[in-house]
Amino acid sequence: MPSSQPRTSRWAIVVLTALAVTSCHVPNTAAPAPSTAPGDLPVGTSSAAMPKPDTCKLGTRDGQPLPDPHCTPGAVNPAVRQDTIKDTICKTGWTKTVRPPTSKTNTMKAASARSYDLAPGDKGEYDHLVSLELGGAPDDPRNLWVEPGTIPNPKDAVENKLHAAVCSGLIQLAPAQKAIAGNWVTAFDTVGLRVAGGKVCLRDKPTSCVNGHRGDEDGN
């Protein structure tokens, strides 16, 4: 997903280097559990505490990495709702207006690496679990994790296609947010979508389809 602006969530992270970035203090606490009602995602806040070192464990599904749901449950931007998507996530370039600066996320990235006890030399992407293009919280530690693997990665395509489905009206925003936060690998199945030939279609209405890549491409 090319962009003329550097992406804070696209850095290749070398944990040994990242651990040296400690100029700003990021508060630590025990691995936080979601504080909202079952099924709801936390509302994002920059004051949320970072989990303590070595309290978070990566999971996997179909060979793909998943964050620890107790540490990284996902969190959403309160400015992004179903009735505001045309002026926010569905407006080209909007994510650039909410993306936090690297001066802040570099420090958060180092703390997050410690939370997940990543080994020196491990590489990955500092990723918004609920992507910015789906209304994810920009700088809440509960919505950020070091996603192992190559850059770009399979989750990027999931984000783009869910964004296209939401902005076209194929599905609603909240189910898409919950699906990608709960398990991004199975998100299409969770919201009743299938992907075929570059298009995203409703599983139960195969003729209801949209182009799988549209809108704000810099949205991770």
GROMACS .gro file of C-alpha atoms in nm, residues 7-13 72 74 105 108-109 112 124-132 136-148 155-156 219-220:
model
   39
    7ARG     CA    1   0.373   0.524   0.793
    8THR     CA    2   0.416   0.493   1.165
    9SER     CA    3   0.273   0.145   1.146
   10ARG     CA    4   0.500   0.030   0.862
   11TRP     CA    5   0.841   0.032   1.026
   12ALA     CA    6   1.057  -0.274   1.024
   13ILE     CA    7   1.126  -0.319   1.390
   72THR     CA    8  -0.430  -0.601   2.287
   74GLY     CA    9  -0.837  -0.343   2.026
  105THR     CA   10   0.509   0.565   1.868
  108MET     CA   11   0.542   0.290   2.255
  109LYS     CA   12   0.687   0.037   2.011
  112SER     CA   13   0.519  -0.305   2.344
  124GLY     CA   14   0.766  -0.702   1.240
  125GLU     CA   15   0.523  -0.418   1.193
  126TYR     CA   16   0.393  -0.192   1.470
  127ASP     CA   17   0.030  -0.244   1.387
  128HIS     CA   18  -0.305  -0.097   1.482
  129LEU     CA   19  -0.517  -0.405   1.554
  130VAL     CA   20  -0.829  -0.213   1.455
  131SER     CA   21  -0.675  -0.022   1.167
  132LEU     CA   22  -0.708   0.355   1.140
  136GLY     CA   23  -0.914   0.223   1.536
  137ALA     CA   24  -0.770   0.426   1.824
  138PRO     CA   25  -0.449   0.595   1.703
  139ASP     CA   26  -0.233   0.589   2.018
  140ASP     CA   27  -0.399   0.357   2.269
  141PRO     CA   28  -0.162   0.073   2.372
  142ARG     CA   29  -0.461  -0.162   2.373
  143ASN     CA   30  -0.485  -0.119   1.996
  144LEU     CA   31  -0.115  -0.154   1.909
  145TRP     CA   32   0.109  -0.459   1.887
  146VAL     CA   33   0.427  -0.569   1.713
  147GLU     CA   34   0.295  -0.793   1.436
  148PRO     CA   35   0.566  -1.042   1.333
  155LYS     CA   36  -0.356  -0.846   0.752
  156ASP     CA   37  -0.315  -0.538   0.533
  219GLY     CA   38  -0.504   0.330   0.678
  220ASN     CA   39  -0.325   0.069   0.889
   0.00000   0.00000   0.00000
